Structures are given as structure tokens and as C-alpha cells.
PDB file of C-alpha atoms in Angstrom:
ATOM      1  CA  MET F 120     191.860 155.675 -65.396  1.00 39.00           C
ATOM      2  CA  ALA F 121     192.678 153.292 -68.265  1.00 38.00           C
ATOM      3  CA  VAL F 122     190.192 153.141 -71.108  1.00 37.00           C
ATOM      4  CA  ALA F 123     189.461 149.483 -70.336  1.00 32.00           C
ATOM      5  CA  ASP F 124     188.464 150.427 -66.788  1.00 44.00           C
ATOM      6  CA  ARG F 125     186.340 153.397 -67.788  1.00 49.00           C
ATOM      7  CA  PHE F 126     183.028 151.624 -67.268  1.00 55.00           C
ATOM      8  CA  ASP F 127     184.047 149.362 -64.374  1.00 64.00           C
ATOM      9  CA  ASP F 128     180.975 149.544 -62.145  1.00 82.00           C
ATOM     10  CA  GLN F 129     182.725 149.180 -58.799  1.00 87.00           C
ATOM     11  CA  VAL F 130     185.513 151.603 -59.692  1.00 89.00           C
ATOM     12  CA  LEU F 131     182.998 154.240 -60.793  1.00 92.00           C
ATOM     13  CA  ARG F 132     180.821 153.675 -57.722  1.00 93.00           C
ATOM     14  CA  GLN F 133     183.764 154.245 -55.404  1.00 93.00           C
ATOM     15  CA  GLN F 134     184.869 157.340 -57.320  1.00 93.00           C
ATOM     16  CA  LEU F 135     181.364 158.786 -57.193  1.00 95.00           C
ATOM     17  CA  VAL F 136     181.041 158.240 -53.444  1.00 94.00           C
ATOM     18  CA  THR F 137     184.507 159.707 -52.832  1.00 93.00           C
ATOM     19  CA  VAL F 138     183.759 162.892 -54.777  1.00 94.00           C
ATOM     20  CA  ALA F 139     180.274 163.198 -53.263  1.00 92.00           C
ATOM     21  CA  ARG F 140     181.746 163.116 -49.754  1.00 90.00           C
ATOM     22  CA  ARG F 141     184.133 165.946 -50.680  1.00 91.00           C
ATOM     23  CA  ILE F 142     181.519 168.313 -52.068  1.00 90.00           C
ATOM     24  CA  ASN F 143     180.133 169.768 -48.853  1.00 81.00           C
ATOM     25  CA  GLY F 144     183.670 170.505 -47.674  1.00 84.00           C
ATOM     26  CA  THR F 145     184.265 172.629 -50.770  1.00 90.00           C
ATOM     27  CA  GLY F 146     181.273 174.839 -49.929  1.00 86.00           C
ATOM     28  CA  LEU F 147     179.511 173.864 -53.150  1.00 93.00           C
ATOM     29  CA  ASN F 148     176.631 172.174 -51.339  1.00 88.00           C
ATOM     30  CA  GLN F 149     174.801 172.208 -48.067  1.00 81.00           C
ATOM     31  CA  GLY F 150     172.994 169.252 -46.508  1.00 78.00           C
ATOM     32  CA  THR F 151     171.599 166.774 -49.030  1.00 80.00           C
ATOM     33  CA  SER F 152     171.254 169.263 -51.893  1.00 86.00           C
ATOM     34  CA  GLY F 153     172.849 168.634 -55.261  1.00 90.00           C
ATOM     35  CA  ASN F 154     173.559 165.389 -57.104  1.00 95.00           C
ATOM     36  CA  LEU F 155     176.205 163.653 -59.220  1.00 96.00           C
ATOM     37  CA  SER F 156     176.293 161.092 -61.995  1.00 97.00           C
ATOM     38  CA  VAL F 157     178.733 159.123 -64.122  1.00 96.00           C
ATOM     39  CA  ARG F 158     178.238 157.351 -67.419  1.00 96.00           C
ATOM     40  CA  ILE F 159     178.169 153.544 -67.520  1.00 93.00           C
ATOM     41  CA  ASP F 160     177.727 151.189 -70.472  1.00 89.00           C
ATOM     42  CA  GLU F 161     173.981 150.809 -69.955  1.00 90.00           C
ATOM     43  CA  GLY F 162     173.200 154.364 -68.864  1.00 94.00           C
ATOM     44  CA  ILE F 163     174.193 156.260 -65.716  1.00 95.00           C
ATOM     45  CA  LEU F 164     175.005 155.877 -62.047  1.00 96.00           C
ATOM     46  CA  VAL F 165     173.388 158.686 -60.058  1.00 97.00           C
ATOM     47  CA  THR F 166     173.292 159.615 -56.395  1.00 95.00           C
ATOM     48  CA  PRO F 167     170.131 158.691 -54.464  1.00 96.00           C
ATOM     49  CA  SER F 168     167.514 161.086 -53.157  1.00 94.00           C
ATOM     50  CA  SER F 169     167.673 162.562 -49.639  1.00 89.00           C
ATOM     51  CA  LEU F 170     170.751 160.721 -48.404  1.00 92.00           C
ATOM     52  CA  PRO F 171     173.523 162.797 -46.772  1.00 90.00           C
ATOM     53  CA  TYR F 172     176.767 162.406 -48.680  1.00 89.00           C
ATOM     54  CA  GLU F 173     178.729 161.478 -45.571  1.00 89.00           C
ATOM     55  CA  GLN F 174     176.407 158.482 -45.082  1.00 91.00           C
ATOM     56  CA  MET F 175     176.498 157.355 -48.713  1.00 92.00           C
ATOM     57  CA  GLU F 176     177.974 153.970 -49.609  1.00 93.00           C
ATOM     58  CA  VAL F 177     178.668 152.437 -53.009  1.00 93.00           C
ATOM     59  CA  GLY F 178     175.570 150.254 -52.736  1.00 93.00           C
ATOM     60  CA  ASP F 179     173.356 153.332 -52.361  1.00 95.00           C
ATOM     61  CA  LEU F 180     174.018 154.579 -55.903  1.00 96.00           C
ATOM     62  CA  VAL F 181     171.278 154.089 -58.470  1.00 96.00           C
ATOM     63  CA  ALA F 182     171.942 152.501 -61.872  1.00 95.00           C
ATOM     64  CA  MET F 183     169.455 153.475 -64.577  1.00 95.00           C
ATOM     65  CA  ASP F 184     169.229 153.737 -68.328  1.00 95.00           C
ATOM     66  CA  LEU F 185     168.946 157.096 -70.063  1.00 95.00           C
ATOM     67  CA  SER F 186     165.146 156.888 -70.049  1.00 94.00           C
ATOM     68  CA  GLY F 187     165.060 156.527 -66.269  1.00 92.00           C
ATOM     69  CA  GLN F 188     164.404 152.790 -66.072  1.00 93.00           C
ATOM     70  CA  PRO F 189     166.276 151.051 -63.217  1.00 91.00           C
ATOM     71  CA  LEU F 190     169.003 148.613 -64.225  1.00 92.00           C
ATOM     72  CA  LYS F 191     168.919 146.721 -60.936  1.00 89.00           C
ATOM     73  CA  GLU F 192     166.206 145.640 -58.517  1.00 88.00           C
ATOM     74  CA  LYS F 193     165.789 146.925 -54.966  1.00 89.00           C
ATOM     75  CA  GLN F 194     167.654 150.183 -55.458  1.00 92.00           C
ATOM     76  CA  ARG F 195     167.162 153.441 -53.623  1.00 94.00           C
ATOM     77  CA  ARG F 196     165.057 156.183 -55.165  1.00 94.00           C
ATOM     78  CA  PRO F 197     167.246 158.232 -57.546  1.00 94.00           C
ATOM     79  CA  SER F 198     167.814 161.949 -57.234  1.00 95.00           C
ATOM     80  CA  SER F 199     164.839 163.978 -58.403  1.00 94.00           C
ATOM     81  CA  GLU F 200     167.224 165.510 -60.970  1.00 96.00           C
ATOM     82  CA  TRP F 201     168.088 162.197 -62.653  1.00 97.00           C
ATOM     83  CA  ARG F 202     166.540 163.431 -65.916  1.00 97.00           C
ATOM     84  CA  LEU F 203     168.924 166.399 -66.039  1.00 98.00           C
ATOM     85  CA  HIS F 204     171.902 164.049 -65.734  1.00 98.00           C
ATOM     86  CA  ALA F 205     170.555 161.578 -68.286  1.00 97.00           C
ATOM     87  CA  ASP F 206     169.737 164.267 -70.842  1.00 98.00           C
ATOM     88  CA  VAL F 207     173.076 166.066 -70.503  1.00 98.00           C
ATOM     89  CA  LEU F 208     175.063 162.840 -70.875  1.00 97.00           C
ATOM     90  CA  SER F 209     172.858 161.765 -73.771  1.00 96.00           C
ATOM     91  CA  CYS F 210     173.500 165.038 -75.629  1.00 96.00           C
ATOM     92  CA  ARG F 211     177.195 165.269 -74.739  1.00 97.00           C
ATOM     93  CA  PRO F 212     178.842 161.949 -75.674  1.00 95.00           C
ATOM     94  CA  GLU F 213     182.307 163.300 -74.828  1.00 95.00           C
ATOM     95  CA  ALA F 214     181.293 163.913 -71.197  1.00 97.00           C
ATOM     96  CA  MET F 215     181.590 161.159 -68.604  1.00 96.00           C
ATOM     97  CA  ALA F 216     180.291 162.909 -65.481  1.00 97.00           C
ATOM     98  CA  VAL F 217     177.804 165.583 -64.404  1.00 98.00           C
ATOM     99  CA  LEU F 218     177.753 167.524 -61.142  1.00 98.00           C
ATOM    100  CA  HIS F 219     174.805 169.619 -59.962  1.00 98.00           C
ATOM    101  CA  CYS F 220     175.213 171.776 -56.864  1.00 96.00           C
ATOM    102  CA  HIS F 221     173.833 174.832 -55.071  1.00 96.00           C
ATOM    103  CA  PRO F 222     176.880 177.008 -54.265  1.00 96.00           C
ATOM    104  CA  ILE F 223     176.058 180.266 -52.512  1.00 96.00           C
ATOM    105  CA  HIS F 224     177.696 182.836 -54.795  1.00 98.00           C
ATOM    106  CA  ALA F 225     176.825 181.266 -58.138  1.00 98.00           C
ATOM    107  CA  THR F 226     173.258 180.731 -56.957  1.00 98.00           C
ATOM    108  CA  ALA F 227     173.014 184.339 -55.769  1.00 98.00           C
ATOM    109  CA  LEU F 228     173.823 185.488 -59.309  1.00 98.00           C
ATOM    110  CA  ALA F 229     171.405 182.949 -60.757  1.00 99.00           C
ATOM    111  CA  CYS F 230     168.655 184.324 -58.508  1.00 98.00           C
ATOM    112  CA  HIS F 231     168.907 187.479 -60.623  1.00 98.00           C
ATOM    113  CA  ASP F 232     168.980 185.482 -63.885  1.00 98.00           C
ATOM    114  CA  ARG F 233     172.603 186.501 -64.307  1.00 98.00           C
ATOM    115  CA  GLY F 234     175.382 184.462 -65.782  1.00 98.00           C
ATOM    116  CA  ILE F 235     179.053 185.381 -65.493  1.00 99.00           C
ATOM    117  CA  PRO F 236     180.470 187.550 -68.315  1.00 99.00           C
ATOM    118  CA  ALA F 237     184.122 187.814 -69.357  1.00 99.00           C
ATOM    119  CA  PHE F 238     185.180 190.050 -66.460  1.00 99.00           C
ATOM    120  CA  HIS F 239     188.117 187.690 -65.772  1.00 99.00           C
ATOM    121  CA  TYR F 240     190.079 185.470 -68.137  1.00 98.00           C
ATOM    122  CA  MET F 241     189.266 182.304 -66.165  1.00 98.00           C
ATOM    123  CA  VAL F 242     185.656 182.548 -67.343  1.00 98.00           C
ATOM    124  CA  ALA F 243     187.091 180.540 -70.243  1.00 97.00           C
ATOM    125  CA  VAL F 244     187.126 177.552 -67.878  1.00 96.00           C
ATOM    126  CA  ALA F 245     183.512 176.985 -68.958  1.00 97.00           C
ATOM    127  CA  GLY F 246     184.552 176.698 -72.591  1.00 96.00           C
ATOM    128  CA  GLY F 247     183.328 180.029 -73.946  1.00 96.00           C
ATOM    129  CA  ASP F 248     183.307 183.794 -73.470  1.00 97.00           C
ATOM    130  CA  GLU F 249     180.662 183.729 -70.752  1.00 98.00           C
ATOM    131  CA  ILE F 250     179.033 181.325 -68.317  1.00 99.00           C
ATOM    132  CA  ARG F 251     175.363 181.216 -69.219  1.00 99.00           C
ATOM    133  CA  CYS F 252     172.385 181.099 -66.881  1.00 99.00           C
ATOM    134  CA  ALA F 253     169.702 178.605 -67.924  1.00 99.00           C
ATOM    135  CA  PRO F 254     166.111 179.919 -67.617  1.00 99.00           C
ATOM    136  CA  TYR F 255     164.141 178.814 -64.579  1.00 99.00           C
ATOM    137  CA  ALA F 256     162.015 175.670 -64.665  1.00 98.00           C
ATOM    138  CA  THR F 257     160.705 173.404 -61.906  1.00 98.00           C
ATOM    139  CA  PHE F 258     163.292 170.941 -60.615  1.00 97.00           C
ATOM    140  CA  GLY F 259     163.098 167.420 -61.973  1.00 95.00           C
ATOM    141  CA  THR F 260     161.233 168.395 -65.155  1.00 97.00           C
ATOM    142  CA  LYS F 261     162.029 167.868 -68.824  1.00 97.00           C
ATOM    143  CA  GLU F 262     161.754 171.642 -69.241  1.00 98.00           C
ATOM    144  CA  LEU F 263     164.618 172.162 -66.810  1.00 98.00           C
ATOM    145  CA  SER F 264     166.835 169.544 -68.423  1.00 98.00           C
ATOM    146  CA  ASP F 265     166.145 171.054 -71.867  1.00 98.00           C
ATOM    147  CA  ASN F 266     167.103 174.497 -70.551  1.00 99.00           C
ATOM    148  CA  VAL F 267     170.315 173.113 -69.083  1.00 99.00           C
ATOM    149  CA  VAL F 268     171.267 171.235 -72.257  1.00 98.00           C
ATOM    150  CA  ASN F 269     170.814 174.456 -74.246  1.00 98.00           C
ATOM    151  CA  ALA F 270     172.829 176.551 -71.772  1.00 99.00           C
ATOM    152  CA  LEU F 271     175.619 173.962 -71.882  1.00 98.00           C
ATOM    153  CA  ALA F 272     175.943 174.075 -75.671  1.00 98.00           C
ATOM    154  CA  GLN F 273     179.716 174.293 -76.328  1.00 96.00           C
ATOM    155  CA  ARG F 274     180.217 174.794 -72.585  1.00 98.00           C
ATOM    156  CA  ASN F 275     181.067 172.605 -69.607  1.00 97.00           C
ATOM    157  CA  ALA F 276     179.342 174.746 -66.973  1.00 99.00           C
ATOM    158  CA  CYS F 277     176.216 176.845 -66.572  1.00 99.00           C
ATOM    159  CA  LEU F 278     174.144 178.427 -63.847  1.00 99.00           C
ATOM    160  CA  LEU F 279     170.470 177.589 -63.274  1.00 99.00           C
ATOM    161  CA  ALA F 280     168.139 180.524 -62.634  1.00 99.00           C
ATOM    162  CA  ARG F 281     167.008 180.622 -59.000  1.00 98.00           C
ATOM    163  CA  HIS F 282     168.472 177.179 -58.468  1.00 98.00           C
ATOM    164  CA  GLY F 283     172.216 176.471 -58.736  1.00 97.00           C
ATOM    165  CA  MET F 284     174.945 175.239 -61.084  1.00 98.00           C
ATOM    166  CA  VAL F 285     175.718 172.314 -63.395  1.00 99.00           C
ATOM    167  CA  THR F 286     179.144 171.226 -64.628  1.00 98.00           C
ATOM    168  CA  LEU F 287     180.325 168.310 -66.719  1.00 98.00           C
ATOM    169  CA  GLY F 288     183.683 166.725 -67.401  1.00 97.00           C
ATOM    170  CA  LYS F 289     185.694 163.772 -68.631  1.00 95.00           C
ATOM    171  CA  ASP F 290     185.406 162.401 -65.085  1.00 95.00           C
ATOM    172  CA  LEU F 291     184.028 163.453 -61.710  1.00 95.00           C
ATOM    173  CA  GLU F 292     187.263 165.129 -60.625  1.00 95.00           C
ATOM    174  CA  SER F 293     187.155 167.328 -63.727  1.00 96.00           C
ATOM    175  CA  ALA F 294     183.517 168.263 -63.136  1.00 97.00           C
ATOM    176  CA  LEU F 295     184.319 169.096 -59.507  1.00 97.00           C
ATOM    177  CA  ARG F 296     187.322 171.261 -60.432  1.00 96.00           C
ATOM    178  CA  VAL F 297     185.233 173.245 -62.899  1.00 98.00           C
ATOM    179  CA  ALA F 298     182.501 173.734 -60.278  1.00 98.00           C
ATOM    180  CA  VAL F 299     185.022 175.088 -57.767  1.00 97.00           C
ATOM    181  CA  GLU F 300     186.444 177.458 -60.411  1.00 98.00           C
ATOM    182  CA  VAL F 301     182.988 178.727 -61.388  1.00 98.00           C
ATOM    183  CA  GLU F 302     181.968 179.324 -57.775  1.00 98.00           C
ATOM    184  CA  THR F 303     185.224 181.248 -57.227  1.00 98.00           C
ATOM    185  CA  LEU F 304     184.475 183.369 -60.305  1.00 99.00           C
ATOM    186  CA  ALA F 305     180.939 184.006 -59.066  1.00 99.00           C
ATOM    187  CA  ARG F 306     182.294 185.250 -55.746  1.00 98.00           C
ATOM    188  CA  MET F 307     184.808 187.515 -57.522  1.00 99.00           C
ATOM    189  CA  TYR F 308     182.116 188.872 -59.831  1.00 99.00           C
ATOM    190  CA  LEU F 309     179.768 189.662 -56.951  1.00 98.00           C
ATOM    191  CA  GLN F 310     182.589 191.512 -55.195  1.00 98.00           C
ATOM    192  CA  ALA F 311     183.485 193.415 -58.374  1.00 98.00           C
ATOM    193  CA  LEU F 312     179.852 194.465 -58.807  1.00 98.00           C
ATOM    194  CA  GLN F 313     180.104 196.385 -55.525  1.00 97.00           C
ATOM    195  CA  LEU F 314     182.055 199.000 -57.495  1.00 97.00           C
ATOM    196  CA  GLY F 315     179.707 198.865 -60.481  1.00 97.00           C
ATOM    197  CA  GLU F 316     179.704 196.759 -63.624  1.00 97.00           C
ATOM    198  CA  PRO F 317     183.312 195.685 -64.241  1.00 98.00           C
ATOM    199  CA  PRO F 318     184.901 196.149 -67.675  1.00 98.00           C
ATOM    200  CA  LEU F 319     184.868 193.000 -69.780  1.00 99.00           C
ATOM    201  CA  LEU F 320     187.537 191.344 -71.850  1.00 98.00           C
ATOM    202  CA  SER F 321     186.998 191.725 -75.582  1.00 98.00           C
ATOM    203  CA  THR F 322     186.202 188.864 -77.934  1.00 97.00           C
ATOM    204  CA  HIS F 323     189.757 189.120 -79.276  1.00 98.00           C
ATOM    205  CA  GLN F 324     191.220 188.921 -75.765  1.00 98.00           C
ATOM    206  CA  MET F 325     189.106 185.879 -74.910  1.00 98.00           C
ATOM    207  CA  GLN F 326     190.124 184.204 -78.169  1.00 97.00           C
ATOM    208  CA  ALA F 327     193.739 184.598 -77.065  1.00 97.00           C
ATOM    209  CA  VAL F 328     192.873 182.979 -73.716  1.00 97.00           C
ATOM    210  CA  HIS F 329     191.200 180.035 -75.436  1.00 96.00           C
ATOM    211  CA  ALA F 330     194.261 179.615 -77.658  1.00 95.00           C
ATOM    212  CA  GLN F 331     196.500 179.516 -74.589  1.00 95.00           C
ATOM    213  CA  PHE F 332     194.206 176.983 -72.929  1.00 93.00           C
ATOM    214  CA  ARG F 333     194.330 174.771 -76.018  1.00 89.00           C
ATOM    215  CA  GLY F 334     198.112 174.959 -76.011  1.00 84.00           C
ATOM    216  CA  LEU F 335     198.098 173.777 -72.405  1.00 79.00           C
ATOM    217  CA  HIS F 336     195.506 171.094 -73.231  1.00 64.00           C
ATOM    218  CA  TYR F 337     193.375 172.780 -70.596  1.00 64.00           C
ATOM    219  CA  GLY F 338     190.096 171.949 -72.274  1.00 53.00           C
ATOM    220  CA  GLN F 339     191.037 168.266 -72.330  1.00 48.00           C
ATOM    221  CA  ALA F 340     192.608 167.883 -68.925  1.00 38.00           C
ATOM    222  CA  ASN F 341     190.432 170.357 -67.037  1.00 46.00           C
ATOM    223  CA  GLN F 342     193.460 171.558 -65.135  1.00 49.00           C
ATOM    224  CA  SER F 343     194.029 175.162 -64.140  1.00 48.00           C
ATOM    225  CA  PRO F 344     196.885 176.787 -66.033  1.00 51.00           C
ATOM    226  CA  SER F 345     199.883 177.528 -63.845  1.00 43.00           C
TER     227      SER F 345
END
């Protein structure tokens, strides 16, 4: 998308609905769980509460400022996790989109307060040497959003203890790609644990991976290296 179009309300609304409708097909969500947001000039656009993605239309999205105040009248009720989205985008000015989902394998790990260590080089997709698990807090609370912001420090993905996953990106497609990668890693890690704790890549080895990613502009484009 051109820079001039970055905050075009209708363009962003259509992109958000399109990605939302794809999420359940990826296995990242079930039913009406999870939520998405994108940055706009005045704040954020976020998915509404309790509306199945396949029924969602552009007019159903909720525009609000970063304090949670609605920007338009007669809107639907926003996702109960709106604060998480607002706080992450407020603290991460380089991010344009946030995706929160409840994928089975990542959530299974998070139910044991486990993140994903450097058992595989693609853990670097999250921006560091491990994918952290944010401590548990009740959904929709400032405590939860604070925990997520901390777990996302210098990262673009984290797990949420006994809850799910959050990713961010330069756009919704990037956030979705990272979420799919992290869920794949979670499934691999759970399978590897059947044989015991897998050996981990060293700090030096992960530094080499990050250097390769930078050379491929992976961290900027959020594209898997070929």
C-alpha cells in the first residue's frame, strides 16, 4: 500500500474484514474468538465483539481512539480486548496492525506458562531468541495489556498464559503470517517434546540467523526466507 493510502479508512476496513474472514480457515481461531486491529490517524479500527468473522462487514468495525473513546456514533460494541490492541499500538509506533488469536498448539504451550525456546531457527521470526509467554491476567484488563506489552518488547509475537497468542506487523498480512509461523513452531515444539526437551540453538547460532534475516530484509517485510 502506498504511504499516502496508509490511513485510508475504507481501504483499511476492507483489508481488516478480508484478513478476519481468513483466520478461521488457517486454524488460528475457532468461532468468534480472537480479534484484530489496524492503526488509523485518530486511533484504531478494531473488530467488534461476538460477531462471527464470516458475517462481518466493513461497517461493523469499531473506530476508537487509544483511550477507548468511540470516534463515530452508533457503532457496534468493540472487542473486549480493545485495550490490548490500543496499548500495543501506542507503545509500538512502528507497528500498524495487531492480531490476537487462540490457536490450539500455541495455547496448549501457554497453558503451561511455556514460551517457545530456540529449538528451531525460525523462532527468530518473532524477533528474538525465544518467543515469550506473557503472565496470565483476566482478559480485557489493563494488567493483561501491560503483560503483553512487556512480553512483546523487541518482539513481534508472544504467547499469553492460559489464553492464546498476539502478533503485530507493518500490516495485517504481516501479522497474520507471523501468527501462522508461530503456531507451526508451537506444533513442532510440542511434537519434539514427546522425545524430551530438544537441544537449543546457541546465542551465537541465533545471532547468525538474525544476521541472515536482516540481509533478506525479513524483519521489515515479514516474509519467510526461501
